Coordinates of C-alpha atoms in Angstrom, one line a residue:
X1 CA -186.7 -56.8 -99.9
X2 CA -185.0 -59.9 -101.3
X3 CA -183.7 -62.5 -98.9
X4 CA -183.1 -66.3 -98.5
X5 CA -185.4 -68.4 -96.4
X6 CA -183.0 -69.9 -93.9
X7 CA -185.0 -73.1 -93.7
X8 CA -183.9 -74.0 -97.2
X9 CA -181.5 -76.8 -96.0
X10 CA -179.7 -78.8 -98.7
X11 CA -180.8 -82.4 -98.1
X12 CA -181.7 -83.7 -101.6
X13 CA -180.9 -83.1 -105.2
X14 CA -183.7 -80.6 -105.3
X15 CA -182.1 -78.9 -102.3
X16 CA -178.8 -78.8 -104.1
X17 CA -180.5 -77.1 -107.1
X18 CA -182.1 -74.7 -104.7
X19 CA -178.7 -74.0 -103.1
X20 CA -177.2 -73.2 -106.5
X21 CA -180.0 -70.8 -107.2
X22 CA -179.5 -69.0 -103.9
X23 CA -175.8 -68.7 -104.4
X24 CA -176.4 -67.3 -107.9
X25 CA -178.8 -64.8 -106.5
X26 CA -176.3 -63.7 -103.9
X27 CA -173.5 -63.4 -106.4
X28 CA -175.7 -61.1 -108.4
X29 CA -176.1 -59.0 -105.3
X30 CA -172.3 -58.9 -105.0
X31 CA -172.1 -57.6 -108.6
X32 CA -174.8 -55.0 -107.9
X33 CA -173.0 -53.8 -104.8
X34 CA -169.7 -53.4 -106.6
X35 CA -171.5 -51.6 -109.5
X36 CA -172.7 -49.1 -106.9
X37 CA -169.2 -48.6 -105.5
X38 CA -169.7 -50.7 -102.4
X39 CA -166.9 -53.2 -101.5
X40 CA -168.6 -56.4 -100.3
X41 CA -165.4 -57.6 -98.5
X42 CA -163.7 -54.5 -96.9
X43 CA -160.4 -54.6 -95.2
X44 CA -161.2 -53.3 -91.8
X45 CA -163.9 -51.9 -89.4
X46 CA -163.6 -50.3 -86.0
X47 CA -166.5 -51.2 -83.5
X48 CA -166.5 -49.2 -80.3
X49 CA -168.4 -51.9 -78.4
X50 CA -168.9 -55.7 -78.7
X51 CA -172.5 -56.8 -78.6
X52 CA -171.9 -58.3 -75.2
X53 CA -170.6 -54.9 -73.9
X54 CA -173.8 -53.1 -75.1
X55 CA -176.0 -55.7 -73.4
X56 CA -174.0 -55.5 -70.2
X57 CA -173.8 -51.7 -70.2
X58 CA -177.5 -51.1 -70.9
X59 CA -179.1 -54.1 -69.2
X60 CA -181.4 -52.3 -66.9
X61 CA -183.2 -49.7 -69.1
X62 CA -186.9 -49.3 -69.1
X63 CA -189.2 -50.0 -72.1
X64 CA -189.1 -47.1 -74.6
X65 CA -185.9 -45.6 -73.2
X66 CA -183.8 -43.5 -75.6
X67 CA -180.3 -43.1 -74.3
X68 CA -178.8 -40.6 -76.7
X69 CA -175.6 -42.8 -76.6
X70 CA -174.1 -43.6 -80.0
X71 CA -172.2 -46.9 -80.4
X72 CA -170.6 -48.7 -83.3
X73 CA -171.2 -52.5 -83.3
X74 CA -170.7 -55.4 -85.7
X75 CA -171.9 -59.0 -86.2
X76 CA -173.4 -61.6 -88.5
X77 CA -177.1 -61.1 -89.5
X78 CA -178.9 -64.1 -88.3
X79 CA -182.5 -62.9 -88.7
X80 CA -184.3 -60.1 -90.5
X81 CA -187.9 -58.8 -90.7
X82 CA -189.5 -56.3 -93.0
X83 CA -192.4 -54.2 -91.7
X84 CA -192.4 -51.8 -94.6
X85 CA -191.0 -48.6 -93.2
X86 CA -189.3 -50.4 -90.3
X87 CA -186.7 -53.1 -90.7
X88 CA -185.3 -55.3 -88.0
X89 CA -181.9 -57.1 -88.2
X90 CA -180.6 -59.3 -85.5
X91 CA -176.8 -59.4 -85.3
X92 CA -174.8 -62.2 -83.6
X93 CA -171.2 -61.9 -82.3
X94 CA -169.5 -64.5 -80.0
X95 CA -172.9 -66.1 -79.3
X96 CA -174.5 -62.8 -78.2
X97 CA -177.5 -61.3 -80.2
X98 CA -178.5 -57.7 -80.5
X99 CA -181.3 -56.2 -82.5
X100 CA -180.9 -53.4 -85.0
X101 CA -184.1 -51.3 -85.2
X102 CA -183.9 -49.6 -88.6
X103 CA -186.5 -47.0 -89.6
X104 CA -185.7 -46.8 -93.3
X105 CA -186.1 -43.0 -93.4
X106 CA -183.6 -42.6 -90.5
X107 CA -180.8 -44.4 -92.5
X108 CA -178.5 -42.5 -94.8
X109 CA -179.0 -43.0 -98.6
X110 CA -176.2 -45.6 -98.9
X111 CA -177.6 -47.6 -96.0
X112 CA -181.1 -47.6 -97.4
X113 CA -179.7 -49.1 -100.6
X114 CA -177.6 -51.6 -98.7
X115 CA -180.4 -52.9 -96.5
X116 CA -182.3 -54.1 -99.6
X117 CA -179.4 -56.3 -100.5
X118 CA -178.7 -57.9 -97.1
X119 CA -179.3 -61.6 -96.4
X120 CA -179.0 -63.8 -93.3
X121 CA -175.3 -64.7 -93.0
X122 CA -174.0 -61.3 -94.0
X123 CA -171.6 -59.5 -91.7
X124 CA -172.7 -55.9 -91.0
X125 CA -171.5 -53.0 -89.0
X126 CA -173.9 -50.4 -87.6
X127 CA -173.5 -47.0 -86.0
X128 CA -176.4 -45.6 -84.0
X129 CA -178.2 -44.8 -80.8
X130 CA -178.8 -47.4 -78.0
X131 CA -182.4 -47.6 -77.1
X132 CA -185.1 -50.0 -75.8
X133 CA -187.9 -50.6 -78.2
X134 CA -191.6 -50.2 -77.3
X135 CA -191.7 -54.0 -76.9
X136 CA -188.8 -53.9 -74.4
X137 CA -186.1 -55.1 -76.7
X138 CA -182.6 -53.6 -76.2
X139 CA -181.6 -52.3 -79.7
X140 CA -179.3 -50.1 -81.7
X141 CA -181.1 -47.6 -84.0
X142 CA -178.5 -47.2 -86.8
X143 CA -178.0 -44.1 -88.9
X144 CA -175.5 -46.0 -91.0
X145 CA -175.0 -49.6 -92.0
X146 CA -171.7 -51.0 -93.4
X147 CA -171.4 -54.3 -95.2
X148 CA -168.4 -56.2 -93.7
X149 CA -168.7 -59.5 -95.6
X150 CA -171.3 -60.8 -98.0
X151 CA -172.3 -64.4 -97.4
X152 CA -172.8 -66.5 -100.6
X153 CA -174.3 -69.6 -98.9
X154 CA -177.3 -69.6 -96.6
X155 CA -176.9 -70.3 -92.9
X156 CA -179.1 -72.7 -91.0
X157 CA -181.9 -71.1 -89.0
X158 CA -182.2 -71.0 -85.2
X159 CA -185.6 -72.6 -85.5
X160 CA -184.6 -75.6 -87.6
X161 CA -181.0 -75.7 -86.6
X162 CA -178.2 -77.9 -87.9
X163 CA -179.6 -81.4 -87.1
X164 CA -177.3 -83.5 -89.2
X165 CA -174.7 -84.7 -86.7
X166 CA -172.0 -85.4 -89.3
X167 CA -172.5 -82.1 -91.0
X168 CA -172.1 -80.4 -87.6
X169 CA -168.6 -82.0 -87.3
X170 CA -167.6 -81.4 -90.9
X171 CA -168.8 -77.8 -90.9
X172 CA -168.1 -76.7 -87.4
X173 CA -168.4 -73.1 -88.5
X174 CA -172.1 -73.6 -89.2
X175 CA -172.5 -75.5 -85.9
X176 CA -171.1 -72.5 -84.0
X177 CA -173.4 -70.1 -85.8
X178 CA -176.6 -71.7 -84.7
X179 CA -175.9 -74.1 -81.8
X180 CA -175.3 -72.3 -78.5
X181 CA -174.5 -75.7 -76.9
X182 CA -171.6 -76.2 -79.3
X183 CA -170.2 -72.8 -78.5
X184 CA -170.5 -73.5 -74.7
X185 CA -168.5 -76.8 -75.1
X186 CA -165.6 -75.0 -76.6
X187 CA -165.7 -72.1 -74.1
X188 CA -165.5 -74.8 -71.3
X189 CA -162.6 -76.5 -73.1
X190 CA -160.7 -73.2 -73.2
X191 CA -161.3 -72.7 -69.5
X192 CA -160.2 -76.3 -68.7
X193 CA -156.9 -75.8 -70.6
X194 CA -156.2 -72.5 -68.8
X195 CA -157.1 -74.1 -65.5
X196 CA -154.8 -77.1 -66.0
X197 CA -151.9 -74.8 -66.9
X198 CA -152.5 -72.6 -64.0
X199 CA -152.6 -75.5 -61.5
X200 CA -149.5 -77.0 -62.8
X201 CA -147.6 -73.7 -62.8
X202 CA -148.8 -73.0 -59.2
X203 CA -147.3 -76.4 -58.2
X204 CA -144.0 -75.4 -59.7
X205 CA -144.1 -77.4 -63.0
X206 CA -142.4 -75.9 -66.1
X207 CA -144.3 -76.2 -69.4
X208 CA -142.1 -77.6 -72.1
X209 CA -142.5 -78.7 -75.8
X210 CA -141.1 -82.0 -77.1
X211 CA -141.0 -83.3 -80.7
X212 CA -144.1 -84.4 -82.6
X213 CA -142.0 -86.3 -85.1
X214 CA -140.2 -89.3 -83.5
X215 CA -137.5 -91.4 -85.1
X216 CA -139.0 -94.4 -83.3
X217 CA -142.5 -94.7 -81.8
X218 CA -142.5 -94.9 -78.0
X219 CA -144.1 -93.9 -74.8
X220 CA -147.3 -96.0 -75.1
X221 CA -148.5 -99.2 -76.5
X222 CA -150.2 -98.0 -79.7
X223 CA -149.9 -98.2 -83.5
X224 CA -148.3 -95.1 -84.9
X225 CA -148.8 -93.0 -88.0
X226 CA -145.7 -93.1 -90.2
X227 CA -144.4 -90.6 -92.6
X228 CA -141.2 -90.1 -94.6
X229 CA -138.7 -87.2 -94.3
X230 CA -137.3 -86.6 -97.8
X231 CA -134.2 -84.6 -96.8
X232 CA -133.1 -87.3 -94.3
X233 CA -134.4 -90.2 -96.3
X234 CA -135.8 -91.8 -93.2
X235 CA -139.2 -92.7 -91.8
X236 CA -140.6 -90.7 -88.9
X237 CA -143.5 -91.4 -86.6
X238 CA -146.2 -89.0 -85.4
X239 CA -146.0 -88.8 -81.6
X240 CA -148.1 -91.4 -79.8
X241 CA -147.0 -90.0 -76.4
X242 CA -144.4 -87.5 -75.2
X243 CA -143.4 -89.7 -72.3
X244 CA -139.9 -90.7 -73.1
X245 CA -138.8 -87.2 -74.1
X246 CA -140.3 -85.7 -70.9
X247 CA -138.5 -88.3 -68.7
X248 CA -135.2 -87.5 -70.5
X249 CA -135.7 -84.0 -69.1
X250 CA -136.0 -85.4 -65.6
X251 CA -132.8 -87.3 -66.2
X252 CA -131.3 -84.0 -67.3
X253 CA -132.1 -82.4 -63.9
X254 CA -135.4 -80.6 -64.5
X255 CA -137.5 -81.3 -61.4
X256 CA -141.1 -80.8 -62.6
X257 CA -142.2 -80.7 -66.2
X258 CA -145.4 -80.9 -68.1
X259 CA -146.7 -80.6 -71.6
X260 CA -150.2 -80.2 -73.0
X261 CA -149.7 -82.0 -76.2
X262 CA -151.3 -83.3 -79.4
X263 CA -150.7 -87.0 -79.8
X264 CA -151.7 -89.4 -82.7
X265 CA -152.6 -93.0 -82.7
X266 CA -153.4 -95.0 -85.9
X267 CA -156.2 -96.9 -84.4
X268 CA -160.0 -97.3 -84.7
X269 CA -162.3 -94.4 -84.2
X270 CA -165.3 -94.4 -81.8
X271 CA -167.3 -92.1 -79.5
X272 CA -164.3 -92.2 -77.1
X273 CA -161.3 -92.2 -79.6
X274 CA -160.1 -89.8 -82.2
X275 CA -156.8 -90.4 -83.9
X276 CA -155.6 -87.0 -83.0
X277 CA -156.1 -86.1 -79.3
X278 CA -154.9 -83.8 -76.5
X279 CA -153.2 -85.0 -73.3
X280 CA -151.7 -83.3 -70.3
X281 CA -148.6 -85.3 -69.4
X282 CA -146.3 -84.5 -66.4
X283 CA -143.3 -85.8 -64.5
X284 CA -142.1 -84.9 -61.0
X285 CA -138.8 -85.9 -59.4
X286 CA -138.9 -87.5 -55.9
X287 CA -142.7 -88.3 -56.3
X288 CA -144.5 -91.7 -56.4
X289 CA -147.9 -92.7 -57.6
X290 CA -149.5 -91.7 -54.3
X291 CA -148.3 -88.2 -54.8
X292 CA -149.6 -88.2 -58.4
X293 CA -153.0 -89.3 -57.2
X294 CA -153.1 -86.2 -55.0
X295 CA -152.0 -84.1 -58.0
X296 CA -154.7 -85.7 -60.2
X297 CA -157.5 -84.9 -57.7
X298 CA -156.3 -81.3 -57.5
X299 CA -156.2 -80.9 -61.3
X300 CA -159.8 -82.2 -61.8
X301 CA -161.2 -80.3 -58.9
X302 CA -159.7 -77.0 -60.1
X303 CA -160.7 -77.6 -63.7
X304 CA -164.3 -78.2 -62.7
X305 CA -164.4 -75.2 -60.4
X306 CA -162.7 -72.9 -62.9
X307 CA -164.9 -74.0 -65.9
X308 CA -168.2 -74.6 -64.2
X309 CA -168.0 -73.0 -60.7
X310 CA -168.6 -76.4 -59.0
X311 CA -167.2 -79.9 -58.5
X312 CA -170.8 -81.3 -58.4
X313 CA -171.7 -82.5 -61.8
X314 CA -174.5 -84.2 -63.7
X315 CA -173.4 -86.6 -66.4
X316 CA -175.9 -88.5 -68.5
X317 CA -178.6 -87.9 -65.9
X318 CA -176.5 -89.2 -62.9
X319 CA -174.7 -87.1 -60.3
X320 CA -170.9 -87.2 -60.2
X321 CA -168.9 -85.5 -57.5
X322 CA -165.2 -84.5 -58.2
X323 CA -164.8 -83.1 -54.6
X324 CA -162.8 -86.1 -53.4
X325 CA -161.2 -87.9 -51.8
X326 CA -161.4 -90.5 -54.5
X327 CA -161.5 -94.3 -53.8
X328 CA -158.1 -96.1 -54.3
X329 CA -158.5 -99.9 -55.0
X330 CA -156.2 -102.5 -56.5
X331 CA -157.3 -104.0 -59.8
X332 CA -157.0 -107.6 -58.5
X333 CA -159.4 -106.7 -55.7
X334 CA -162.0 -105.4 -58.2
X335 CA -161.7 -108.5 -60.3
X336 CA -162.2 -110.7 -57.3
X337 CA -165.3 -108.8 -56.4
X338 CA -166.7 -109.1 -60.0
X339 CA -166.0 -112.8 -60.4
X340 CA -166.7 -113.9 -56.8
X341 CA -163.2 -115.5 -56.8
X342 CA -161.9 -114.2 -53.5
X343 CA -158.7 -116.3 -53.7
X344 CA -157.7 -115.2 -57.2
X345 CA -154.0 -114.5 -57.4
X346 CA -151.3 -113.5 -59.9
X347 CA -149.6 -116.8 -58.9
X348 CA -152.5 -118.9 -60.2
X349 CA -151.9 -121.2 -63.2
X350 CA -152.6 -119.4 -66.5
X351 CA -155.0 -122.2 -67.5
X352 CA -157.1 -121.4 -64.5
X353 CA -157.3 -117.8 -65.6
X354 CA -158.3 -118.8 -69.1
X355 CA -161.1 -121.0 -67.8
X356 CA -162.3 -118.0 -65.6
X357 CA -162.3 -115.8 -68.7
X358 CA -164.2 -118.4 -70.7
X359 CA -166.9 -118.6 -67.9
X360 CA -167.3 -114.8 -68.2
X361 CA -167.2 -114.8 -72.0
X362 CA -164.0 -112.8 -72.1
X363 CA -161.7 -113.2 -75.1
X364 CA -158.2 -114.6 -74.6
X365 CA -155.2 -115.3 -76.7
X366 CA -152.6 -118.1 -76.2
X367 CA -149.7 -115.7 -75.7
X368 CA -151.3 -113.8 -72.8
X369 CA -150.1 -114.4 -69.3
X370 CA -151.9 -114.2 -66.0
X371 CA -151.5 -110.4 -65.7
X372 CA -152.9 -109.7 -69.1
X373 CA -155.9 -112.0 -68.4
X374 CA -156.6 -110.2 -65.2
X375 CA -156.6 -106.9 -67.1
X376 CA -159.0 -108.4 -69.7
X377 CA -161.4 -109.5 -66.9
X378 CA -161.2 -106.1 -65.3
X379 CA -161.9 -104.2 -68.6
X380 CA -164.8 -106.5 -69.5
X381 CA -166.5 -106.8 -66.1
X382 CA -165.5 -103.9 -63.9
X383 CA -164.3 -100.7 -65.6
X384 CA -167.7 -99.6 -67.1
X385 CA -169.3 -100.1 -63.7
X386 CA -167.1 -97.5 -61.8
X387 CA -169.1 -94.3 -61.7
X388 CA -167.7 -92.3 -58.9
X389 CA -164.1 -91.2 -59.3
X390 CA -161.9 -94.2 -58.6
X391 CA -158.1 -94.8 -58.7
X392 CA -157.7 -98.3 -59.9
X393 CA -154.1 -99.1 -58.7
X394 CA -151.5 -101.8 -59.0
X395 CA -151.6 -102.9 -62.7
X396 CA -149.9 -106.2 -63.6
X397 CA -146.2 -105.9 -64.7
X398 CA -147.1 -107.7 -68.0
X399 CA -149.2 -104.8 -69.2
X400 CA -147.1 -101.9 -67.7
X401 CA -143.8 -101.8 -69.5
X402 CA -142.8 -98.3 -68.3
X403 CA -144.0 -98.5 -64.7
X404 CA -141.9 -99.3 -61.6
X405 CA -142.5 -102.7 -60.0
X406 CA -144.5 -102.4 -56.8
X407 CA -142.3 -101.9 -53.7
X408 CA -143.8 -105.0 -52.0
X409 CA -145.9 -106.9 -54.6
X410 CA -143.7 -108.6 -57.2
X411 CA -146.4 -109.2 -59.8
X412 CA -147.7 -105.7 -60.1
X413 CA -146.5 -102.2 -60.8
X414 CA -147.1 -98.9 -59.0
X415 CA -149.5 -97.7 -61.7
X416 CA -153.0 -96.3 -61.6
X417 CA -155.8 -95.3 -63.9
X418 CA -158.5 -92.8 -62.9
X419 CA -161.9 -94.0 -63.8
X420 CA -165.0 -91.7 -63.8
X421 CA -168.4 -92.5 -65.1
X422 CA -167.1 -95.8 -66.5
X423 CA -164.3 -94.2 -68.5
X424 CA -160.5 -93.8 -68.1
X425 CA -159.4 -90.2 -67.6
X426 CA -155.8 -90.6 -66.5
X427 CA -152.9 -93.1 -66.4
X428 CA -150.0 -92.7 -64.1
X429 CA -146.9 -94.5 -62.6
X430 CA -144.2 -94.5 -60.1
X431 CA -141.8 -94.4 -63.0
X432 CA -139.3 -97.1 -63.7
X433 CA -135.8 -95.6 -63.2
X434 CA -133.7 -98.8 -63.4
X435 CA -132.2 -98.8 -66.9
X436 CA -131.5 -102.6 -66.8
X437 CA -135.0 -103.4 -65.8
X438 CA -136.3 -101.0 -68.5
X439 CA -134.1 -102.7 -71.2
X440 CA -135.5 -106.1 -70.3
X441 CA -139.0 -104.8 -70.7
X442 CA -138.3 -103.0 -73.9
X443 CA -136.8 -106.3 -75.3
X444 CA -139.9 -108.2 -74.2
X445 CA -142.0 -105.6 -76.0
X446 CA -139.8 -105.9 -79.1
X447 CA -140.3 -109.7 -79.1
X448 CA -144.0 -109.2 -78.9
X449 CA -143.8 -106.8 -81.8
X450 CA -141.8 -109.3 -83.9
X451 CA -144.5 -111.8 -83.1
X452 CA -147.1 -109.6 -84.7
X453 CA -148.3 -107.2 -81.9
X454 CA -148.5 -103.9 -83.9
X455 CA -149.0 -101.8 -80.7
X456 CA -145.9 -103.2 -78.8
X457 CA -142.9 -100.9 -78.2
X458 CA -139.4 -101.1 -79.6
X459 CA -136.1 -100.7 -77.8
X460 CA -135.4 -96.9 -77.5
X461 CA -131.6 -96.7 -77.1
X462 CA -131.6 -92.9 -76.7
X463 CA -134.0 -93.1 -73.7
X464 CA -132.0 -96.0 -72.2
X465 CA -128.8 -93.8 -72.5
X466 CA -130.6 -91.0 -70.7
X467 CA -131.7 -93.4 -67.9
X468 CA -128.1 -94.6 -67.6
X469 CA -127.1 -91.1 -66.6
X470 CA -129.1 -91.7 -63.5
X471 CA -132.8 -90.8 -62.7
X472 CA -134.3 -89.8 -59.4
X473 CA -137.5 -91.4 -58.2
X474 CA -140.2 -90.0 -60.4
X475 CA -144.0 -89.8 -60.6
X476 CA -145.6 -89.5 -64.0
X477 CA -149.1 -88.6 -65.1
X478 CA -151.2 -88.5 -68.3
X479 CA -154.7 -87.0 -68.4
X480 CA -157.0 -87.1 -71.4
X481 CA -158.1 -83.5 -71.9
X482 CA -160.8 -84.4 -74.5
X483 CA -162.4 -86.8 -72.1
X484 CA -162.2 -84.4 -69.2
X485 CA -164.1 -81.8 -71.3
X486 CA -166.6 -84.5 -72.3
X487 CA -167.3 -85.1 -68.6
X488 CA -167.6 -81.5 -67.7
X489 CA -169.9 -80.6 -70.6
X490 CA -172.1 -83.8 -70.3
X491 CA -171.5 -85.2 -73.8
X492 CA -170.7 -88.7 -74.8
X493 CA -169.1 -88.3 -78.2
X494 CA -165.5 -87.1 -78.3
X495 CA -166.2 -85.4 -81.7
X496 CA -168.4 -82.9 -79.8
X497 CA -165.3 -81.6 -77.9
X498 CA -162.9 -81.4 -80.8
X499 CA -163.5 -78.5 -83.2
X500 CA -162.5 -80.5 -86.3
X501 CA -162.5 -84.2 -85.6
X502 CA -161.1 -86.8 -87.9
X503 CA -163.9 -88.1 -90.3
X504 CA -164.2 -90.5 -93.1
X505 CA -163.6 -88.6 -96.4
X506 CA -166.8 -87.5 -98.2
X507 CA -167.6 -89.4 -101.4

């Protein structure tokens, strides 16, 4: 029996030569199959059971049991052994393995010829009896084998795996073949998305879709991707956030809306940032940021429960409870604690704040005001230390161009970010609904952009016109779905939770 050694990973020029040899051998098998009248890539197959269904239905059989039940199953060959008159194939489907126990004499003639040409990676169908082998392994004893797809490239082995991290991200299909942890991450991600939708719908929110191509970038302070629409002869921008369109729906009379959206930001990449990412964003009429904190707690608690069965997590070796209630604390109070400056105030002279930043080795720029400097101190000294879920509330007006000014504190807004395990997971406001105030802030952002701030916003006249129709009090929320999945699956690299992350092009 001819087969590839799955340990032949391609890591060197010698490995590349070996790969070419293996591919050539497999192509020769394709030609041999076709010459024998066997189509290596058939159009359909009809299993009666998944591998998981066979395992579930026959889980309690004793060693040596022959059921007499015939099933038709299919999967990818991930291992094979040749004991002369007895062959063993292991099929894998959706992360579940099942052994095919194949006495060669029990196979029909076409299957006996086929089994000599199989390799790890091939897709195979089998029809036969369910039994438990003498060693206690649940198996199917096929009478017929059907080739469903001939693999030309070898797959990594379960023993040696796919250890090159970048290769795992570039060839996620290989990662999913051999790494059960990778499959688990994306199963959890699917459950999280279903859970978020269910919770929002149960609360009376309507799911909507807003444009991904924007005539002007808006909704967040970020550098956009730009493209050109030939028919309109105009530049368009990939969405950096759906915020302004969703709030136009509130102005139009929709009471509760949400969107699970793909957004794009033309910024640096890191273990926390991918240029293309997924957010849940929602807006609710008559709500403020206290209501949105309650909503956020409910979303995280349900997502954890639905995906993992518990709100008690372990992340990077430390326990994290999402059970709530979560701490709610003003940013200024946290900066006071971290710096020991109990009298620190937004009314302090900006030079005093620059001196405080210098003492703590926090970078500053001449154009930054007191609010921006307080934010820089918070991000440098505090954010990474907040392990248990914490709502950091009351962000400075200077760094919150879309948030409502605080009802009693003139220098801050009714804004919060949710921090868990030292990372931001959500951003939310009592929304600004005064169109004149919003225009002033847009114009301030436009001046900053003209001065060289590539992430500053521009004046969005369409959104201002919608606001001028009249907007009710509104609470808005954005949750980073990718980061939530990272927390629930205990990974630290965002690329582990995105099936096909953005990577530097291969040379």
